[in-house]
Amino acid sequence: MHRDDVRIATGMGPLVGLFGRLGRDTDVSVAMLYVLPPGERVLQLLAMSGTSRRIAAPWVRVGVGDQVPVAEAVRERHLVWVNSPTELARRFPRIGLMAPYDILLAAAPLMTEDATWGAVCMVWPVWHPPQLDPGERETISTFCRRAGRLLDEAARRGQPLLPGPEALVLPAVRTRTPDPAEALAAYDFAERLPTGCASLDLDGRITFLNSAAADLLGAGTADLLGTRPWDRLPWLDDPTFEDRYRAAVISRQPTAFIASRPPDRRLSFQLQPAASGISVRIAPVTEARGGERRVEPARGQGPMGASTLYQLMHLAATLSEAVGVKDVVDQVADQLLPAFEAQGLALLTAEEGRLRVAAHRGYTAEFMARFNGVPLSAPTPPTQALATATPKFYSSFSDFQRAYPEAPRYGDRDAWAFLPLIASGRPVGLLALSYDRPRPFPLAERAILTSLAGLIGQALDRAHLYDATRHLARTLQTGLLPKELPQVPGLEVAARYLPAGHGQDAGGDFYDLIHCGPTCAAVAIGDVQGHNVQAAALMGQVRTAVHAHATAHASPSKALTRTNRLLMDLNPGLFTSCLYAHLDLGRRRARLATAGHPPPLVRHPDGRTEVLHMVPGLLLGVAPGGDYPMIQIPLSAGTVLVLYTDGLVEAPRLDIGHSIADLAYHLVPAGDQSLDELADGLVDHALRTTPGTDDMALLVARVTG
């Protein structure tokens, strides 16, 4: 046992003892025990049996909101039962994707009357009946009550039971331990066998092999002990071996494959799993033997290997980060074809009762055009798969033709998979894969494809919502900003607005230029707290109020005071920063006041650049009696005034004062630049130095001769 395991087991003896008995009483292949530390929303793996830390690594920490069985058991506070690999793929696509094996699964919460303290997850081989019997349910229920009570009592004592640096792995229980003479006799027995035999632990490492096995593998015993075969032997560096080992450990079912050892020797590997590890029989292959379950470790036989699974997990991760429909479509189209070695892919969406072609690979545009706009009620393979919400697999053209005699065939395509994309119980689209040769679509591959369809459906649904909401919000926000700035004699102005690089909501950034007299104008910039439709609407109200006070020739101090009073009356629950400047071009002066907004920048005609130091008033909407002191600066010909929002200068771990000074430095060469060039240069600088997660607004004004 690992040294940390001894320490953890000593402090958690009763809980670990209960967990060990649960595994033995229910005859599970894998069991995992999670605790939910007080005040946290992440389940942490405390102990496990029947598997290794390496296999369990993706599930060491599980968010309570995740779409996995243990999290659902905690959220819903009841037992979750998954009665088939297909059901696992449909309900929990992330788990089905990473463990596409013949298993059944249960998860149950560890509870007391007023709290949930963790959960337990159990895996059975597929030969288990499709339902838990009453005895099993009672065993699980009793364990959950007792374990919940132990965790509750420990927390009340101020000593909550928490995982150590690594989860505890319970060793397999031996019925008896052989004496040295018996162990030596077993070794002699294995050495006399004409075929090779080896033993792998649950982590895949070789713990024993006889001389025949070493000879067949072409390596010394000392070189192989303690290593994983696929890591030590280059000719076994094929995903099939590791995948078969993972399948045997998780599903607890025998499996086999054939590998070719250079230059021309073929070896049969038969894996027999148990709670303590995997027994492997190795024998030379002289001729095909009927009835032997084999998996040829040759490329192109389907996505059954570990490397393909890793590739698909990468796709799953990228889908979780994709935001718009285009992102999802591009990721699916670019990654699925190589992952499944298909020759054709089509991604269709269901919109207003019709199919729409979103993307395709391996088809001509003319061929795909016939499917664009097809009613969902039409009797075609894609629409039928959508109508029944059931994946359809056709292993050959004859199978396909029997089901749909009139369906068009593209070139020599000879196998098809039609996968409905379902989100929240409704169809959002369909994914179709095609192959130029017959394909059997084994059970594991179907489970993977079904899981992927679930992930793609959810991602596509989120992306549609994101695009629609983003379009609405951006339309609202741009509609509230000035469509064009007025022409003011004696003043050049350029403005820029960039929405955040991510996020679907409107921001509250705004700017304005008001021509309020023959020789005067006002400029304003501001930022409403929040990124939502309410912030955008309030931004429009603030901009309207400032505009009205400017045309009434109110001073900057009075304009901000009156706007603040308006916001207090509206009571929107949001605060607003604002900088207002009145430019008197006849007298060559500017008066400015600020309500908590970043200070403006000034470039003087001699090239000197400075950050204006102003006494900031309170943000608008904070208190009714806000005071907004004014300052006055000269406006000689050639003076450049720069107003901006914090999206141009705020960045994690950077002092905002340094960022503002850096922005001012980039004003120095502005003398020979057009105002548009200057504005673009400032925005480009900001995009390089800030994360782009906030909106950016910029207004640059230059006094002319």
PDB file of N, CA, C and O in Angstrom, residues 240-297:
ATOM      1  N   THR A 240      -4.459   0.037 -29.619  1.00  0.00           N
ATOM      2  CA  THR A 240      -5.304  -1.132 -29.353  1.00  0.00           C
ATOM      3  C   THR A 240      -4.944  -1.810 -28.041  1.00  0.00           C
ATOM      4  O   THR A 240      -5.822  -2.175 -27.264  1.00  0.00           O
ATOM      5  N   PHE A 241      -3.644  -1.965 -27.770  1.00  0.00           N
ATOM      6  CA  PHE A 241      -3.247  -2.693 -26.564  1.00  0.00           C
ATOM      7  C   PHE A 241      -3.732  -1.967 -25.320  1.00  0.00           C
ATOM      8  O   PHE A 241      -4.379  -2.552 -24.447  1.00  0.00           O
ATOM      9  N   GLU A 242      -3.414  -0.674 -25.231  1.00  0.00           N
ATOM     10  CA  GLU A 242      -3.825   0.070 -24.043  1.00  0.00           C
ATOM     11  C   GLU A 242      -5.345   0.128 -23.921  1.00  0.00           C
ATOM     12  O   GLU A 242      -5.901   0.043 -22.830  1.00  0.00           O
ATOM     13  N   ASP A 243      -6.019   0.268 -25.034  1.00  0.00           N
ATOM     14  CA  ASP A 243      -7.478   0.323 -24.977  1.00  0.00           C
ATOM     15  C   ASP A 243      -8.069  -1.007 -24.510  1.00  0.00           C
ATOM     16  O   ASP A 243      -9.028  -1.034 -23.737  1.00  0.00           O
ATOM     17  N   ARG A 244      -7.505  -2.121 -24.972  1.00  0.00           N
ATOM     18  CA  ARG A 244      -8.009  -3.431 -24.527  1.00  0.00           C
ATOM     19  C   ARG A 244      -7.752  -3.626 -23.031  1.00  0.00           C
ATOM     20  O   ARG A 244      -8.571  -4.196 -22.311  1.00  0.00           O
ATOM     21  N   TYR A 245      -6.593  -3.157 -22.573  1.00  0.00           N
ATOM     22  CA  TYR A 245      -6.308  -3.235 -21.137  1.00  0.00           C
ATOM     23  C   TYR A 245      -7.314  -2.390 -20.351  1.00  0.00           C
ATOM     24  O   TYR A 245      -7.874  -2.836 -19.341  1.00  0.00           O
ATOM     25  N   ARG A 246      -7.581  -1.151 -20.801  1.00  0.00           N
ATOM     26  CA  ARG A 246      -8.551  -0.289 -20.120  1.00  0.00           C
ATOM     27  C   ARG A 246      -9.933  -0.920 -20.119  1.00  0.00           C
ATOM     28  O   ARG A 246     -10.653  -0.892 -19.117  1.00  0.00           O
ATOM     29  N   ALA A 247     -10.319  -1.514 -21.254  1.00  0.00           N
ATOM     30  CA  ALA A 247     -11.631  -2.150 -21.337  1.00  0.00           C
ATOM     31  C   ALA A 247     -11.738  -3.310 -20.361  1.00  0.00           C
ATOM     32  O   ALA A 247     -12.769  -3.505 -19.708  1.00  0.00           O
ATOM     33  N   ALA A 248     -10.662  -4.105 -20.251  1.00  0.00           N
ATOM     34  CA  ALA A 248     -10.690  -5.245 -19.335  1.00  0.00           C
ATOM     35  C   ALA A 248     -10.796  -4.783 -17.882  1.00  0.00           C
ATOM     36  O   ALA A 248     -11.542  -5.354 -17.086  1.00  0.00           O
ATOM     37  N   VAL A 249     -10.052  -3.736 -17.522  1.00  0.00           N
ATOM     38  CA  VAL A 249     -10.092  -3.244 -16.146  1.00  0.00           C
ATOM     39  C   VAL A 249     -11.472  -2.696 -15.800  1.00  0.00           C
ATOM     40  O   VAL A 249     -12.055  -3.018 -14.756  1.00  0.00           O
ATOM     41  N   ILE A 250     -12.022  -1.860 -16.671  1.00  0.00           N
ATOM     42  CA  ILE A 250     -13.273  -1.166 -16.345  1.00  0.00           C
ATOM     43  C   ILE A 250     -14.476  -2.081 -16.476  1.00  0.00           C
ATOM     44  O   ILE A 250     -15.375  -2.088 -15.620  1.00  0.00           O
ATOM     45  N   SER A 251     -14.534  -2.875 -17.562  1.00  0.00           N
ATOM     46  CA  SER A 251     -15.723  -3.707 -17.788  1.00  0.00           C
ATOM     47  C   SER A 251     -15.609  -5.087 -17.158  1.00  0.00           C
ATOM     48  O   SER A 251     -16.599  -5.821 -17.104  1.00  0.00           O
ATOM     49  N   ARG A 252     -14.383  -5.469 -16.713  1.00  0.00           N
ATOM     50  CA  ARG A 252     -14.142  -6.769 -16.088  1.00  0.00           C
ATOM     51  C   ARG A 252     -14.588  -7.918 -17.013  1.00  0.00           C
ATOM     52  O   ARG A 252     -15.143  -8.919 -16.568  1.00  0.00           O
ATOM     53  N   GLN A 253     -14.300  -7.774 -18.305  1.00  0.00           N
ATOM     54  CA  GLN A 253     -14.628  -8.817 -19.272  1.00  0.00           C
ATOM     55  C   GLN A 253     -13.366  -9.235 -20.022  1.00  0.00           C
ATOM     56  O   GLN A 253     -12.517  -8.384 -20.339  1.00  0.00           O
ATOM     57  N   PRO A 254     -13.215 -10.537 -20.325  1.00  0.00           N
ATOM     58  CA  PRO A 254     -12.052 -10.985 -21.105  1.00  0.00           C
ATOM     59  C   PRO A 254     -12.044 -10.327 -22.475  1.00  0.00           C
ATOM     60  O   PRO A 254     -13.093 -10.027 -23.055  1.00  0.00           O
ATOM     61  N   THR A 255     -10.858 -10.102 -22.988  1.00  0.00           N
ATOM     62  CA  THR A 255     -10.731  -9.524 -24.314  1.00  0.00           C
ATOM     63  C   THR A 255      -9.440 -10.039 -24.943  1.00  0.00           C
ATOM     64  O   THR A 255      -8.613 -10.644 -24.255  1.00  0.00           O
ATOM     65  N   ALA A 256      -9.278  -9.818 -26.232  1.00  0.00           N
ATOM     66  CA  ALA A 256      -8.112 -10.349 -26.937  1.00  0.00           C
ATOM     67  C   ALA A 256      -7.782  -9.496 -28.139  1.00  0.00           C
ATOM     68  O   ALA A 256      -8.626  -8.750 -28.649  1.00  0.00           O
ATOM     69  N   PHE A 257      -6.534  -9.601 -28.585  1.00  0.00           N
ATOM     70  CA  PHE A 257      -6.143  -8.952 -29.824  1.00  0.00           C
ATOM     71  C   PHE A 257      -4.911  -9.664 -30.363  1.00  0.00           C
ATOM     72  O   PHE A 257      -4.292 -10.495 -29.680  1.00  0.00           O
ATOM     73  N   ILE A 258      -4.568  -9.346 -31.590  1.00  0.00           N
ATOM     74  CA  ILE A 258      -3.387  -9.915 -32.246  1.00  0.00           C
ATOM     75  C   ILE A 258      -2.467  -8.777 -32.650  1.00  0.00           C
ATOM     76  O   ILE A 258      -2.919  -7.770 -33.188  1.00  0.00           O
ATOM     77  N   ALA A 259      -1.183  -8.929 -32.352  1.00  0.00           N
ATOM     78  CA  ALA A 259      -0.189  -7.922 -32.716  1.00  0.00           C
ATOM     79  C   ALA A 259       0.913  -8.569 -33.534  1.00  0.00           C
ATOM     80  O   ALA A 259       1.182  -9.763 -33.400  1.00  0.00           O
ATOM     81  N   SER A 260       1.554  -7.761 -34.367  1.00  0.00           N
ATOM     82  CA  SER A 260       2.646  -8.252 -35.216  1.00  0.00           C
ATOM     83  C   SER A 260       3.973  -7.766 -34.667  1.00  0.00           C
ATOM     84  O   SER A 260       4.222  -6.558 -34.584  1.00  0.00           O
ATOM     85  N   ARG A 261       4.831  -8.743 -34.303  1.00  0.00           N
ATOM     86  CA  ARG A 261       6.173  -8.399 -33.830  1.00  0.00           C
ATOM     87  C   ARG A 261       7.135  -8.495 -35.004  1.00  0.00           C
ATOM     88  O   ARG A 261       7.200  -9.525 -35.681  1.00  0.00           O
ATOM     89  N   PRO A 262       7.875  -7.423 -35.288  1.00  0.00           N
ATOM     90  CA  PRO A 262       8.793  -7.454 -36.431  1.00  0.00           C
ATOM     91  C   PRO A 262       9.801  -8.596 -36.286  1.00  0.00           C
ATOM     92  O   PRO A 262      10.199  -8.941 -35.167  1.00  0.00           O
ATOM     93  N   PRO A 263      10.217  -9.226 -37.407  1.00  0.00           N
ATOM     94  CA  PRO A 263       9.822  -8.781 -38.743  1.00  0.00           C
ATOM     95  C   PRO A 263       8.503  -9.371 -39.228  1.00  0.00           C
ATOM     96  O   PRO A 263       7.791  -8.737 -39.992  1.00  0.00           O
ATOM     97  N   ASP A 264       8.166 -10.585 -38.814  1.00  0.00           N
ATOM     98  CA  ASP A 264       6.982 -11.211 -39.417  1.00  0.00           C
ATOM     99  C   ASP A 264       6.276 -12.169 -38.458  1.00  0.00           C
ATOM    100  O   ASP A 264       5.645 -13.129 -38.883  1.00  0.00           O
ATOM    101  N   ARG A 265       6.376 -11.946 -37.173  1.00  0.00           N
ATOM    102  CA  ARG A 265       5.765 -12.862 -36.218  1.00  0.00           C
ATOM    103  C   ARG A 265       4.496 -12.254 -35.650  1.00  0.00           C
ATOM    104  O   ARG A 265       4.493 -11.109 -35.197  1.00  0.00           O
ATOM    105  N   ARG A 266       3.417 -13.036 -35.666  1.00  0.00           N
ATOM    106  CA  ARG A 266       2.141 -12.568 -35.140  1.00  0.00           C
ATOM    107  C   ARG A 266       1.882 -13.268 -33.813  1.00  0.00           C
ATOM    108  O   ARG A 266       2.022 -14.485 -33.690  1.00  0.00           O
ATOM    109  N   LEU A 267       1.466 -12.477 -32.816  1.00  0.00           N
ATOM    110  CA  LEU A 267       1.242 -12.988 -31.465  1.00  0.00           C
ATOM    111  C   LEU A 267      -0.194 -12.688 -31.034  1.00  0.00           C
ATOM    112  O   LEU A 267      -0.723 -11.605 -31.279  1.00  0.00           O
ATOM    113  N   SER A 268      -0.776 -13.672 -30.375  1.00  0.00           N
ATOM    114  CA  SER A 268      -2.122 -13.526 -29.826  1.00  0.00           C
ATOM    115  C   SER A 268      -2.012 -13.173 -28.344  1.00  0.00           C
ATOM    116  O   SER A 268      -1.272 -13.811 -27.587  1.00  0.00           O
ATOM    117  N   PHE A 269      -2.749 -12.135 -27.933  1.00  0.00           N
ATOM    118  CA  PHE A 269      -2.803 -11.714 -26.533  1.00  0.00           C
ATOM    119  C   PHE A 269      -4.234 -11.909 -26.021  1.00  0.00           C
ATOM    120  O   PHE A 269      -5.182 -11.361 -26.601  1.00  0.00           O
ATOM    121  N   GLN A 270      -4.383 -12.693 -24.966  1.00  0.00           N
ATOM    122  CA  GLN A 270      -5.690 -12.899 -24.347  1.00  0.00           C
ATOM    123  C   GLN A 270      -5.638 -12.350 -22.922  1.00  0.00           C
ATOM    124  O   GLN A 270      -4.794 -12.770 -22.119  1.00  0.00           O
ATOM    125  N   LEU A 271      -6.531 -11.419 -22.608  1.00  0.00           N
ATOM    126  CA  LEU A 271      -6.537 -10.727 -21.329  1.00  0.00           C
ATOM    127  C   LEU A 271      -7.697 -11.218 -20.472  1.00  0.00           C
ATOM    128  O   LEU A 271      -8.854 -11.197 -20.909  1.00  0.00           O
ATOM    129  N   GLN A 272      -7.380 -11.671 -19.271  1.00  0.00           N
ATOM    130  CA  GLN A 272      -8.386 -12.159 -18.328  1.00  0.00           C
ATOM    131  C   GLN A 272      -8.350 -11.255 -17.084  1.00  0.00           C
ATOM    132  O   GLN A 272      -7.406 -11.303 -16.301  1.00  0.00           O
ATOM    133  N   PRO A 273      -9.378 -10.416 -16.887  1.00  0.00           N
ATOM    134  CA  PRO A 273      -9.323  -9.458 -15.776  1.00  0.00           C
ATOM    135  C   PRO A 273      -9.843 -10.035 -14.466  1.00  0.00           C
ATOM    136  O   PRO A 273     -10.623 -10.987 -14.438  1.00  0.00           O
ATOM    137  N   ALA A 274      -9.395  -9.438 -13.373  1.00  0.00           N
ATOM    138  CA  ALA A 274      -9.891  -9.739 -12.036  1.00  0.00           C
ATOM    139  C   ALA A 274      -9.676  -8.501 -11.183  1.00  0.00           C
ATOM    140  O   ALA A 274      -9.101  -7.504 -11.638  1.00  0.00           O
ATOM    141  N   ALA A 275     -10.136  -8.554  -9.932  1.00  0.00           N
ATOM    142  CA  ALA A 275     -10.034  -7.386  -9.064  1.00  0.00           C
ATOM    143  C   ALA A 275      -8.592  -6.996  -8.787  1.00  0.00           C
ATOM    144  O   ALA A 275      -8.292  -5.831  -8.509  1.00  0.00           O
ATOM    145  N   SER A 276      -7.663  -7.959  -8.857  1.00  0.00           N
ATOM    146  CA  SER A 276      -6.272  -7.684  -8.520  1.00  0.00           C
ATOM    147  C   SER A 276      -5.431  -7.283  -9.720  1.00  0.00           C
ATOM    148  O   SER A 276      -4.294  -6.849  -9.549  1.00  0.00           O
ATOM    149  N   GLY A 277      -5.930  -7.428 -10.953  1.00  0.00           N
ATOM    150  CA  GLY A 277      -5.143  -7.097 -12.125  1.00  0.00           C
ATOM    151  C   GLY A 277      -5.583  -7.892 -13.339  1.00  0.00           C
ATOM    152  O   GLY A 277      -6.700  -8.426 -13.391  1.00  0.00           O
ATOM    153  N   ILE A 278      -4.684  -8.007 -14.317  1.00  0.00           N
ATOM    154  CA  ILE A 278      -4.981  -8.658 -15.588  1.00  0.00           C
ATOM    155  C   ILE A 278      -3.986  -9.784 -15.822  1.00  0.00           C
ATOM    156  O   ILE A 278      -2.770  -9.576 -15.761  1.00  0.00           O
ATOM    157  N   SER A 279      -4.509 -10.996 -16.079  1.00  0.00           N
ATOM    158  CA  SER A 279      -3.666 -12.108 -16.517  1.00  0.00           C
ATOM    159  C   SER A 279      -3.648 -12.127 -18.038  1.00  0.00           C
ATOM    160  O   SER A 279      -4.700 -12.011 -18.679  1.00  0.00           O
ATOM    161  N   VAL A 280      -2.454 -12.265 -18.612  1.00  0.00           N
ATOM    162  CA  VAL A 280      -2.299 -12.205 -20.060  1.00  0.00           C
ATOM    163  C   VAL A 280      -1.675 -13.508 -20.551  1.00  0.00           C
ATOM    164  O   VAL A 280      -0.637 -13.942 -20.031  1.00  0.00           O
ATOM    165  N   ARG A 281      -2.318 -14.133 -21.537  1.00  0.00           N
ATOM    166  CA  ARG A 281      -1.760 -15.322 -22.191  1.00  0.00           C
ATOM    167  C   ARG A 281      -1.254 -14.896 -23.560  1.00  0.00           C
ATOM    168  O   ARG A 281      -1.979 -14.261 -24.331  1.00  0.00           O
ATOM    169  N   ILE A 282       0.007 -15.238 -23.868  1.00  0.00           N
ATOM    170  CA  ILE A 282       0.643 -14.841 -25.121  1.00  0.00           C
ATOM    171  C   ILE A 282       1.021 -16.103 -25.888  1.00  0.00           C
ATOM    172  O   ILE A 282       1.674 -16.998 -25.337  1.00  0.00           O
ATOM    173  N   ALA A 283       0.616 -16.177 -27.129  1.00  0.00           N
ATOM    174  CA  ALA A 283       0.910 -17.367 -27.934  1.00  0.00           C
ATOM    175  C   ALA A 283       1.148 -16.957 -29.378  1.00  0.00           C
ATOM    176  O   ALA A 283       0.566 -15.983 -29.865  1.00  0.00           O
ATOM    177  N   PRO A 284       2.006 -17.698 -30.095  1.00  0.00           N
ATOM    178  CA  PRO A 284       2.200 -17.401 -31.520  1.00  0.00           C
ATOM    179  C   PRO A 284       0.965 -17.780 -32.321  1.00  0.00           C
ATOM    180  O   PRO A 284       0.237 -18.715 -31.979  1.00  0.00           O
ATOM    181  N   VAL A 285       0.712 -17.040 -33.392  1.00  0.00           N
ATOM    182  CA  VAL A 285      -0.433 -17.299 -34.264  1.00  0.00           C
ATOM    183  C   VAL A 285       0.103 -17.930 -35.545  1.00  0.00           C
ATOM    184  O   VAL A 285       0.908 -17.327 -36.265  1.00  0.00           O
ATOM    185  N   THR A 286      -0.352 -19.144 -35.811  1.00  0.00           N
ATOM    186  CA  THR A 286       0.073 -19.829 -37.037  1.00  0.00           C
ATOM    187  C   THR A 286      -1.021 -19.834 -38.084  1.00  0.00           C
ATOM    188  O   THR A 286      -0.760 -19.906 -39.268  1.00  0.00           O
ATOM    189  N   GLU A 287      -2.282 -19.778 -37.650  1.00  0.00           N
ATOM    190  CA  GLU A 287      -3.406 -19.740 -38.590  1.00  0.00           C
ATOM    191  C   GLU A 287      -4.601 -19.134 -37.869  1.00  0.00           C
ATOM    192  O   GLU A 287      -4.649 -19.070 -36.636  1.00  0.00           O
ATOM    193  N   ALA A 288      -5.551 -18.652 -38.629  1.00  0.00           N
ATOM    194  CA  ALA A 288      -6.746 -18.052 -38.038  1.00  0.00           C
ATOM    195  C   ALA A 288      -7.536 -19.116 -37.297  1.00  0.00           C
ATOM    196  O   ALA A 288      -7.729 -20.226 -37.787  1.00  0.00           O
ATOM    197  N   ARG A 289      -7.968 -18.802 -36.092  1.00  0.00           N
ATOM    198  CA  ARG A 289      -8.739 -19.736 -35.282  1.00  0.00           C
ATOM    199  C   ARG A 289     -10.162 -19.214 -35.130  1.00  0.00           C
ATOM    200  O   ARG A 289     -10.386 -18.146 -34.578  1.00  0.00           O
ATOM    201  N   GLY A 290     -11.109 -19.936 -35.659  1.00  0.00           N
ATOM    202  CA  GLY A 290     -12.498 -19.503 -35.622  1.00  0.00           C
ATOM    203  C   GLY A 290     -13.010 -19.389 -34.205  1.00  0.00           C
ATOM    204  O   GLY A 290     -12.685 -20.187 -33.348  1.00  0.00           O
ATOM    205  N   GLY A 291     -13.844 -18.392 -33.972  1.00  0.00           N
ATOM    206  CA  GLY A 291     -14.491 -18.229 -32.678  1.00  0.00           C
ATOM    207  C   GLY A 291     -13.692 -17.425 -31.681  1.00  0.00           C
ATOM    208  O   GLY A 291     -14.209 -17.054 -30.636  1.00  0.00           O
ATOM    209  N   GLU A 292     -12.401 -17.134 -31.964  1.00  0.00           N
ATOM    210  CA  GLU A 292     -11.610 -16.355 -31.015  1.00  0.00           C
ATOM    211  C   GLU A 292     -11.951 -14.875 -31.176  1.00  0.00           C
ATOM    212  O   GLU A 292     -11.972 -14.350 -32.289  1.00  0.00           O
ATOM    213  N   ARG A 293     -12.248 -14.236 -30.053  1.00  0.00           N
ATOM    214  CA  ARG A 293     -12.543 -12.810 -30.081  1.00  0.00           C
ATOM    215  C   ARG A 293     -11.237 -12.053 -30.214  1.00  0.00           C
ATOM    216  O   ARG A 293     -10.394 -12.095 -29.334  1.00  0.00           O
ATOM    217  N   ARG A 294     -11.061 -11.359 -31.348  1.00  0.00           N
ATOM    218  CA  ARG A 294      -9.790 -10.710 -31.611  1.00  0.00           C
ATOM    219  C   ARG A 294     -10.018  -9.266 -32.053  1.00  0.00           C
ATOM    220  O   ARG A 294     -11.030  -8.933 -32.638  1.00  0.00           O
ATOM    221  N   VAL A 295      -9.034  -8.454 -31.779  1.00  0.00           N
ATOM    222  CA  VAL A 295      -9.011  -7.085 -32.270  1.00  0.00           C
ATOM    223  C   VAL A 295      -7.660  -6.867 -32.923  1.00  0.00           C
ATOM    224  O   VAL A 295      -6.641  -6.877 -32.250  1.00  0.00           O
ATOM    225  N   GLU A 296      -7.657  -6.712 -34.252  1.00  0.00           N
ATOM    226  CA  GLU A 296      -6.391  -6.477 -34.942  1.00  0.00           C
ATOM    227  C   GLU A 296      -5.910  -5.059 -34.644  1.00  0.00           C
ATOM    228  O   GLU A 296      -6.642  -4.095 -34.830  1.00  0.00           O
ATOM    229  N   PRO A 297      -4.684  -4.908 -34.175  1.00  0.00           N
ATOM    230  CA  PRO A 297      -4.173  -3.571 -33.886  1.00  0.00           C
ATOM    231  C   PRO A 297      -3.670  -2.879 -35.140  1.00  0.00           C
ATOM    232  O   PRO A 297      -2.518  -2.490 -35.235  1.00  0.00           O
TER     233      PRO A 297
END
